[in-house]
Tab-separated table of C-alpha atoms and ligand atoms in Angstrom:
chain	number	residue	atom	x	y	z
A	1293	MET	CA	-31.335	-68.539	23.543
A	1294	GLN	CA	-27.914	-67.431	24.668
A	1295	LYS	CA	-27.285	-67.524	28.413
A	1296	PRO	CA	-26.457	-64.320	30.453
A	1297	GLU	CA	-22.981	-65.907	31.165
A	1298	GLU	CA	-22.209	-66.454	27.462
A	1299	LEU	CA	-23.330	-62.865	26.562
A	1300	GLN	CA	-21.186	-61.517	29.356
A	1301	LEU	CA	-18.146	-63.507	27.898
A	1302	GLU	CA	-18.735	-62.234	24.569
A	1303	ALA	CA	-19.123	-58.756	25.712
A	1304	VAL	CA	-15.924	-58.933	27.878
A	1305	CYS	CA	-13.788	-60.275	24.877
A	1306	ALA	CA	-14.999	-57.523	22.555
A	1307	ILE	CA	-14.264	-54.864	25.212
A	1308	ASP	CA	-10.666	-56.403	25.477
A	1309	ALA	CA	-10.439	-56.173	21.791
A	1310	ALA	CA	-11.686	-52.606	21.416
A	1311	THR	CA	-9.072	-49.986	20.502
A	1312	SER	CA	-10.883	-46.907	20.826
A	1313	THR	CA	-13.680	-45.135	22.735
A	1314	THR	CA	-15.755	-45.063	19.872
A	1315	ASP	CA	-15.666	-48.871	19.546
A	1316	LEU	CA	-16.533	-49.031	23.402
A	1317	ARG	CA	-19.708	-46.791	22.722
A	1318	GLU	CA	-20.611	-49.467	20.094
A	1319	ILE	CA	-20.098	-52.435	22.326
A	1320	GLU	CA	-22.227	-50.646	25.190
A	1321	LEU	CA	-25.174	-50.189	22.695
A	1322	ARG	CA	-24.770	-53.573	21.479
A	1323	PHE	CA	-24.826	-55.337	24.869
A	1324	LEU	CA	-26.315	-52.935	27.409
A	1325	GLY	CA	-28.583	-50.592	25.329
A	1326	LYS	CA	-32.367	-50.820	25.573
A	1327	ASN	CA	-32.615	-53.235	22.818
A	1328	GLY	CA	-28.965	-54.537	23.629
A	1329	SER	CA	-28.599	-58.358	24.109
A	1330	ILE	CA	-27.964	-58.478	27.755
A	1331	LEU	CA	-30.835	-56.284	28.673
A	1332	GLY	CA	-32.984	-57.978	25.852
A	1333	LEU	CA	-32.830	-61.118	28.025
A	1334	MET	CA	-35.104	-59.347	30.587
A	1335	LYS	CA	-38.052	-59.562	28.041
A	1336	LEU	CA	-37.674	-63.486	28.298
A	1337	LEU	CA	-38.642	-63.280	32.021
A	1338	GLY	CA	-42.324	-63.314	31.428
A	1339	GLY	CA	-42.126	-66.700	29.641
A	1340	LEU	CA	-40.249	-68.505	32.524
A	1341	SER	CA	-41.878	-70.210	35.391
A	1342	LYS	CA	-42.033	-68.500	38.869
A	1343	GLU	CA	-39.144	-70.713	40.168
A	1344	GLU	CA	-36.844	-69.929	37.360
A	1345	ARG	CA	-37.413	-66.168	37.201
A	1346	PRO	CA	-35.278	-65.178	40.303
A	1347	ALA	CA	-32.191	-66.977	39.355
A	1348	PHE	CA	-32.384	-65.757	35.695
A	1349	GLY	CA	-32.976	-62.204	36.845
A	1350	GLN	CA	-30.039	-62.411	39.061
A	1351	ALA	CA	-27.734	-63.962	36.408
A	1352	VAL	CA	-28.832	-61.189	34.033
A	1353	ASN	CA	-28.213	-58.382	36.553
A	1354	SER	CA	-24.975	-59.719	37.521
A	1355	ALA	CA	-23.895	-60.036	33.644
A	1356	LYS	CA	-24.948	-56.492	33.063
A	1357	ALA	CA	-23.023	-55.387	36.269
A	1358	SER	CA	-19.815	-57.041	35.327
A	1359	VAL	CA	-19.995	-55.661	31.837
A	1360	GLU	CA	-20.599	-52.183	32.907
A	1361	ALA	CA	-17.587	-52.322	35.492
A	1362	LYS	CA	-15.426	-53.805	32.671
A	1363	LEU	CA	-16.559	-51.087	30.222
A	1364	ALA	CA	-15.812	-48.356	32.740
A	1365	ASP	CA	-12.304	-49.536	33.291
A	1366	ARG	CA	-11.438	-49.981	29.517
A	1367	VAL	CA	-13.119	-46.401	28.682
A	1368	ALA	CA	-10.867	-44.908	31.395
A	1369	GLU	CA	-7.817	-46.713	29.893
A	1370	LEU	CA	-8.534	-45.967	26.423
A	1371	LYS	CA	-9.331	-42.351	27.138
A	1372	GLN	CA	-5.932	-41.878	28.617
A	1373	VAL	CA	-4.325	-43.438	25.448
A	1374	GLU	CA	-6.219	-41.161	22.994
A	1375	GLN	CA	-5.562	-37.936	25.008
A	1376	ALA	CA	-1.683	-38.867	25.076
A	1377	GLN	CA	-2.005	-39.358	21.296
A	1378	GLN	CA	-3.833	-36.151	20.881
A	1379	PHE	CA	-1.265	-34.190	22.879
A	1380	GLU	CA	1.476	-35.709	20.834
A	1381	ALA	CA	-0.272	-34.664	17.535
A	1382	GLU	CA	-0.894	-31.201	18.693
A	1383	ARG	CA	2.286	-30.695	20.618
A	1384	ILE	CA	3.882	-27.196	20.035
A	1385	ASP	CA	7.445	-26.004	20.780
A	1386	VAL	CA	6.998	-22.766	22.515
A	1387	THR	CA	10.728	-22.103	22.374
A	1388	MET	CA	10.741	-21.870	18.472
A	1389	PRO	CA	11.139	-18.265	17.093
A	1390	GLY	CA	7.657	-16.757	16.001
A	1391	HIS	CA	7.250	-15.550	12.437
A	1392	SER	CA	7.604	-11.701	12.661
A	1393	PRO	CA	4.940	-9.857	10.860
A	1394	ARG	CA	5.862	-8.053	7.676
A	1395	VAL	CA	6.240	-4.288	8.498
A	1396	GLY	CA	5.348	-1.895	5.953
A	1397	GLN	CA	6.685	1.513	5.159
A	1398	ALA	CA	5.724	4.324	2.917
A	1399	HIS	CA	6.754	3.962	-0.899
A	1400	ILE	CA	9.982	5.687	-1.714
A	1401	LEU	CA	8.032	8.346	-3.620
A	1402	GLN	CA	5.744	8.949	-0.866
A	1403	GLN	CA	8.757	9.397	1.402
A	1404	THR	CA	10.120	12.006	-1.235
A	1405	THR	CA	6.873	13.681	-1.141
A	1406	GLN	CA	6.727	13.888	2.611
A	1407	LYS	CA	10.081	15.502	2.460
A	1408	ILE	CA	9.189	17.911	-0.144
A	1409	LYS	CA	6.035	18.940	1.733
A	1410	ARG	CA	8.249	19.428	4.971
A	1411	VAL	CA	10.919	21.574	3.175
A	1412	LEU	CA	8.436	23.762	1.087
A	1413	GLY	CA	5.893	23.904	3.786
A	1414	GLY	CA	8.915	25.141	6.264
A	1415	MET	CA	9.570	27.967	3.795
A	1416	GLY	CA	6.065	29.206	3.951
A	1417	PHE	CA	4.573	27.747	0.863
A	1418	ARG	CA	0.905	26.377	1.241
A	1419	TYR	CA	0.240	22.981	-0.035
A	1420	MET	CA	-2.907	22.670	-2.166
A	1421	GLU	CA	-4.258	19.828	-4.154
A	1422	SER	CA	-5.278	19.869	-7.927
A	1423	PRO	CA	-7.234	17.560	-10.079
A	1424	GLU	CA	-5.252	14.915	-12.004
A	1425	LEU	CA	-8.389	14.996	-14.588
A	1426	GLU	CA	-7.896	18.554	-15.532
A	1427	GLN	CA	-9.558	20.861	-17.994
A	1428	PHE	CA	-7.746	21.934	-21.145
A	1429	LYS	CA	-8.014	25.352	-20.008
A	1430	TYR	CA	-5.904	25.255	-16.949
A	1431	ASN	CA	-3.462	22.764	-18.316
A	1432	PHE	CA	-2.801	24.921	-21.493
A	1433	ASP	CA	-4.881	27.990	-22.066
A	1434	ALA	CA	-4.422	29.693	-18.710
A	1435	LEU	CA	-0.688	29.096	-18.875
A	1436	ASN	CA	-0.324	31.374	-21.949
A	1437	TYR	CA	-0.178	28.586	-24.654
A	1438	PRO	CA	-1.292	30.227	-27.934
A	1439	PRO	CA	-3.796	27.955	-29.673
A	1440	ASP	CA	-2.059	25.170	-31.553
A	1441	HIS	CA	1.365	26.244	-30.159
A	1442	PRO	CA	4.035	23.611	-30.795
A	1443	ALA	CA	5.046	23.462	-27.027
A	1444	MET	CA	1.865	21.400	-26.427
A	1445	ASP	CA	3.232	18.723	-28.641
A	1446	ASP	CA	5.851	18.165	-26.075
A	1447	GLN	CA	3.173	17.411	-23.737
A	1448	ASP	CA	0.650	15.135	-25.513
A	1449	THR	CA	-1.349	13.269	-23.121
A	1450	PHE	CA	-4.579	11.127	-22.637
A	1451	TYR	CA	-7.764	13.093	-23.570
A	1452	ILE	CA	-11.148	12.278	-21.985
A	1453	ASP	CA	-12.929	14.481	-24.291
A	1454	ASP	CA	-12.190	17.706	-26.226
A	1455	THR	CA	-11.954	19.742	-22.910
A	1456	HIS	CA	-10.620	17.365	-20.398
A	1457	LEU	CA	-7.366	15.687	-20.298
A	1458	LEU	CA	-5.136	13.960	-17.577
A	1459	ARG	CA	-2.832	16.809	-16.593
A	1460	THR	CA	0.555	16.997	-18.014
A	1461	GLN	CA	2.040	19.232	-15.544
A	1462	CYS	CA	1.305	20.384	-11.963
A	1463	THR	CA	1.565	23.908	-13.053
A	1464	ALA	CA	-2.197	23.441	-14.070
A	1465	LEU	CA	-2.821	24.623	-10.409
A	1466	GLN	CA	-1.794	28.156	-11.182
A	1467	GLY	CA	-4.878	29.315	-12.955
A	1468	ARG	CA	-6.991	27.781	-10.248
A	1469	VAL	CA	-5.220	29.489	-7.470
A	1470	PHE	CA	-5.054	32.971	-9.292
A	1471	GLU	CA	-8.759	32.956	-9.751
A	1472	THR	CA	-9.388	32.545	-5.918
A	1473	ILE	CA	-6.454	33.886	-4.086
A	1474	LYS	CA	-5.132	37.369	-4.192
A	1475	PRO	CA	-1.342	37.971	-3.886
A	1476	PRO	CA	0.690	38.002	-2.005
A	1477	LEU	CA	0.649	34.157	-2.220
A	1478	ARG	CA	3.079	31.247	-1.970
A	1479	VAL	CA	1.576	27.920	-2.948
A	1480	PHE	CA	2.886	24.341	-4.058
A	1481	THR	CA	1.590	21.013	-5.169
A	1482	VAL	CA	2.786	17.560	-5.500
A	1483	GLY	CA	1.130	14.955	-7.660
A	1484	ARG	CA	0.680	12.513	-10.461
A	1485	THR	CA	1.025	13.814	-13.892
A	1486	TYR	CA	0.590	11.949	-17.348
A	1487	ARG	CA	2.103	12.123	-20.771
A	1488	ASN	CA	1.735	10.074	-23.938
A	1489	GLU	CA	5.373	9.444	-23.784
A	1490	ALA	CA	7.532	6.590	-25.370
A	1491	VAL	CA	8.547	5.004	-21.999
A	1492	ASP	CA	12.067	4.758	-21.283
A	1493	ARG	CA	14.545	4.595	-18.258
A	1494	THR	CA	13.965	8.310	-17.537
A	1495	HIS	CA	10.497	8.893	-19.058
A	1496	GLY	CA	7.180	7.396	-17.715
A	1497	HIS	CA	3.687	7.832	-18.981
A	1498	THR	CA	2.719	8.377	-15.210
A	1499	PHE	CA	5.081	10.214	-13.055
A	1500	HIS	CA	5.050	12.859	-10.376
A	1501	GLN	CA	5.731	16.422	-10.300
A	1502	VAL	CA	6.246	19.265	-7.647
A	1503	ASP	CA	5.067	22.730	-8.749
A	1504	CYS	CA	5.795	25.670	-6.559
A	1505	PHE	CA	5.081	29.414	-7.261
A	1506	MET	CA	4.957	32.718	-5.323
A	1507	ILE	CA	3.711	36.167	-5.947
A	1508	ASP	CA	4.730	39.270	-3.976
A	1509	GLU	CA	6.135	42.756	-4.317
A	1510	GLY	CA	9.623	42.856	-6.208
A	1511	ILE	CA	10.020	39.090	-6.712
A	1512	SER	CA	13.061	38.654	-9.092
A	1513	MET	CA	15.103	35.623	-10.347
A	1514	ALA	CA	17.348	36.066	-7.205
A	1515	HIS	CA	14.184	35.017	-5.006
A	1516	LEU	CA	13.934	32.049	-7.407
A	1517	LYS	CA	17.568	31.082	-7.209
A	1518	GLY	CA	17.629	31.387	-3.377
A	1519	THR	CA	14.476	29.293	-2.943
A	1520	LEU	CA	15.719	26.648	-5.240
A	1521	GLY	CA	19.033	26.627	-3.551
A	1522	VAL	CA	17.488	25.903	-0.181
A	1523	PHE	CA	15.227	23.328	-1.638
A	1524	ALA	CA	18.037	21.569	-3.298
A	1525	ARG	CA	20.460	21.557	-0.283
A	1526	SER	CA	17.520	20.290	2.060
A	1527	MET	CA	17.041	17.410	-0.441
A	1528	PHE	CA	20.604	16.526	-1.386
A	1529	GLY	CA	22.812	18.147	1.041
A	1530	ASP	CA	25.110	21.145	1.495
A	1531	GLU	CA	27.444	20.383	-1.240
A	1532	VAL	CA	24.822	20.787	-3.984
A	1533	SER	CA	25.222	23.477	-6.546
A	1534	VAL	CA	22.306	24.589	-8.754
A	1535	ARG	CA	22.909	25.794	-12.468
A	1536	PHE	CA	20.306	27.796	-14.540
A	1537	ARG	CA	20.276	27.880	-18.323
A	1538	PRO	CA	17.853	29.738	-20.529
A	1539	ASP	CA	14.777	27.737	-21.618
A	1540	PHE	CA	11.514	28.220	-22.873
A	1541	PHE	CA	8.107	27.715	-21.155
A	1542	PRO	CA	5.076	29.811	-22.540
A	1543	PHE	CA	4.235	30.689	-18.868
A	1544	VAL	CA	7.539	32.117	-17.528
A	1545	GLU	CA	9.711	34.990	-18.783
A	1546	PRO	CA	12.684	34.702	-18.472
A	1547	GLY	CA	12.454	30.906	-18.505
A	1548	VAL	CA	15.319	28.563	-17.375
A	1549	ASP	CA	15.892	25.043	-16.828
A	1550	TYR	CA	17.935	24.148	-13.724
A	1551	ALA	CA	20.359	21.199	-12.959
A	1552	ILE	CA	22.184	20.339	-9.799
A	1553	SER	CA	25.545	18.827	-9.309
A	1554	THR	CA	27.240	17.481	-6.203
A	1555	PRO	CA	30.493	15.475	-5.877
A	1556	LYS	CA	28.375	12.628	-4.389
A	1557	LEU	CA	26.223	12.096	-7.482
A	1558	PHE	CA	27.204	10.891	-10.869
A	1559	ASN	CA	30.687	11.984	-10.411
A	1560	GLY	CA	29.663	15.788	-10.123
A	1561	ARG	CA	27.888	15.767	-13.556
A	1562	TRP	CA	25.156	18.306	-14.043
A	1563	VAL	CA	21.730	16.532	-13.865
A	1564	GLU	CA	18.571	18.368	-14.919
A	1565	LEU	CA	15.863	18.598	-12.383
A	1566	GLY	CA	13.112	20.827	-13.924
A	1567	GLY	CA	11.994	24.178	-15.223
A	1568	ALA	CA	11.440	27.473	-13.717
A	1569	GLY	CA	11.208	31.190	-14.224
A	1570	LEU	CA	9.261	34.516	-13.602
A	1571	ILE	CA	5.537	34.173	-13.995
A	1572	HIS	CA	4.634	35.549	-17.654
A	1573	PRO	CA	3.027	38.943	-17.285
A	1574	ASN	CA	0.326	37.813	-19.773
A	1575	ILE	CA	-0.798	35.334	-16.933
A	1576	LEU	CA	-0.727	37.982	-14.193
A	1577	GLU	CA	-2.886	40.308	-16.350
A	1578	ARG	CA	-5.211	37.691	-17.163
A	1579	TYR	CA	-6.148	37.294	-13.535
A	1580	GLY	CA	-6.190	40.953	-12.899
A	1581	ILE	CA	-3.019	41.060	-10.789
A	1582	ASP	CA	-1.374	44.553	-10.871
A	1583	THR	CA	1.905	43.856	-12.826
A	1584	GLU	CA	3.436	47.156	-11.761
A	1585	ARG	CA	3.065	46.089	-8.115
A	1586	TYR	CA	3.439	42.305	-8.272
A	1587	SER	CA	5.762	39.742	-9.973
A	1588	GLY	CA	6.260	36.126	-9.183
A	1589	PHE	CA	8.360	32.987	-9.895
A	1590	ALA	CA	7.307	29.305	-10.536
A	1591	PHE	CA	9.270	26.228	-10.750
A	1592	GLY	CA	8.387	22.523	-11.432
A	1593	LEU	CA	10.449	19.369	-11.252
A	1594	GLY	CA	9.920	15.639	-11.492
A	1595	VAL	CA	9.571	13.965	-8.098
A	1596	GLU	CA	11.211	10.703	-9.441
A	1597	ARG	CA	14.430	12.578	-10.193
A	1598	ILE	CA	15.120	13.105	-6.553
A	1599	PRO	CA	15.465	9.474	-5.361
A	1600	MET	CA	17.085	8.725	-8.717
A	1601	MET	CA	19.811	10.996	-8.085
A	1602	ALA	CA	19.967	10.612	-4.262
A	1603	TYR	CA	20.466	6.845	-4.565
A	1604	GLY	CA	21.714	6.066	-8.035
A	1605	ILE	CA	18.485	4.492	-9.239
A	1606	ASP	CA	18.843	4.410	-13.129
A	1607	ASP	CA	15.241	3.305	-14.134
A	1608	LEU	CA	12.276	5.127	-13.114
A	1609	ARG	CA	9.956	2.234	-14.190
A	1610	GLN	CA	10.971	0.404	-11.031
A	1611	PHE	CA	8.962	3.073	-8.889
A	1612	LEU	CA	5.546	1.570	-10.207
A	1613	GLU	CA	6.395	-2.134	-10.420
A	1614	ASN	CA	5.838	-2.810	-6.984
A	1615	ASP	CA	8.654	-5.224	-6.549
A	1616	PHE	CA	9.606	-5.514	-2.718
A	1617	ARG	CA	13.085	-6.389	-3.561
A	1618	PHE	CA	13.467	-2.762	-4.998
A	1619	LEU	CA	10.944	-1.116	-2.471
A	1620	ASP	CA	12.309	-2.767	0.774
A	1621	GLN	CA	15.688	-1.028	0.176
A	1622	PHE	CA	13.999	2.289	1.262
A	1623	LYS	CA	13.062	1.953	4.959
A	1624	PHE	CA	13.973	5.257	6.113
A	1625	GLU	CA	10.573	6.805	7.167
A	1626	PRO	CA	7.618	5.268	9.016
A	1627	LEU	CA	4.233	4.793	7.374
A	1628	THR	CA	2.532	8.092	8.311
A	1629	SER	CA	-0.239	9.892	6.367
A	1630	ALA	CA	1.268	12.588	4.143
B	2031	FA5	C1	7.219	21.150	-16.916
B	2031	FA5	O1	6.470	20.350	-16.802
B	2031	FA5	C2	6.897	22.603	-16.490
B	2031	FA5	N1	5.695	22.630	-15.875
B	2031	FA5	C3	7.930	22.906	-15.297
B	2031	FA5	C4	7.918	24.241	-15.116
B	2031	FA5	C5	7.160	24.868	-13.877
B	2031	FA5	C6	8.693	25.189	-15.736
B	2031	FA5	C7	7.102	26.179	-13.562
B	2031	FA5	C8	8.525	26.656	-15.389
B	2031	FA5	C9	7.797	27.200	-14.369
B	2031	FA5	P1	9.053	19.795	-18.283
B	2031	FA5	O2	8.259	19.290	-19.343
B	2031	FA5	O3	10.579	19.981	-18.510
B	2031	FA5	O4	8.500	21.027	-17.646
B	2031	FA5	O5	9.011	18.745	-16.982
B	2031	FA5	C10	9.525	19.162	-15.786
B	2031	FA5	C11	10.252	17.971	-15.095
B	2031	FA5	O6	9.356	16.838	-15.004
B	2031	FA5	C12	11.330	17.311	-15.805
B	2031	FA5	O7	12.675	17.976	-15.862
B	2031	FA5	C13	11.516	15.960	-15.433
B	2031	FA5	O8	12.143	15.920	-14.106
B	2031	FA5	C14	10.163	15.543	-15.135
B	2031	FA5	N2	9.461	14.833	-16.294
B	2031	FA5	C15	8.925	15.398	-17.416
B	2031	FA5	N3	8.473	14.472	-18.378
B	2031	FA5	C16	8.649	13.196	-17.594
B	2031	FA5	C17	8.544	11.908	-17.950
B	2031	FA5	N4	7.667	11.484	-18.904
B	2031	FA5	N5	8.828	10.903	-16.932
B	2031	FA5	C18	9.309	11.379	-15.865
B	2031	FA5	N6	9.629	12.673	-15.415
B	2031	FA5	C19	9.241	13.715	-16.312
């Protein structure tokens, strides 16, 4: 049997050698726990003679008390060391500059769309949405395309079934509007359009168009030219000129394509924006609009063309690639809902 003094010495040595508070917890259990070696000695009391008991009891108690005191001192010491180590490990430099969060902005096509909406909305045109998955009849039939007319070949697209397709032009809104709204009317839409196109720097299979039209009494090419002039100046600045040349679209008569030129862009070269004309009387009659009283104009253009011209972007595929090195260059407008 070990003596209380021996166990005390053993415990004190272990406490001195301990390097962490976890070690100390183990030592405490080993010597002072219910079954620990020092308290364990108490169980031996019963086997001692009456005379031996008090002295032995005292010796156990004194060993216990001095181990407890030693343990408490060492716990306090090691706690301090461990805390200092923890603080060191978790040290932060509050004077370091922080990481600023990435601030988003509207996509350049979205910014352009917002501007178009402000300009045409400001001229009294009402913005309307129109489906991208469109019926053949609105995309072609209602726009005066005779069956199998070759003009449809220019606008081959993705067919969902025999009567549904991804719209090739935002002009498809016209029939939907003429069915429901009586003239006088001024309407425009901006949205995604699709064509089965050999993709290159200026042609995508997915792109965006503006389509704008009005019907009222006495509307002529002069109104079209005036409206497009205001639109182009709002988009590109006061120095811009607009040129009309005859062109064919089944839904206008006369039909034109229009180009713009400004000294700032492409060395003043004419750059085509879109098509336009006076709404074909066949269309007005189809929707019961009195052609003696009313006439109208319509124009459409590619949204991508606007930033391409304004900023000299030479490849429209970049608009849909989501490369931040490209998109981050256009931080002009805050992110707001369109
Ligand atoms: C049309 O789509 C007619 N709906 C425009 C119109 C409206 C004429 C109202 C008369 C009255 P066009 O196919 O030319 O026309 O397309 C118009 C513009 O859309 C083009 O000038 C071009 O800017 C843009 N566009 C056409 N195809 C693509 C394409 N694949 N990728 C990018 N932009 C395109």
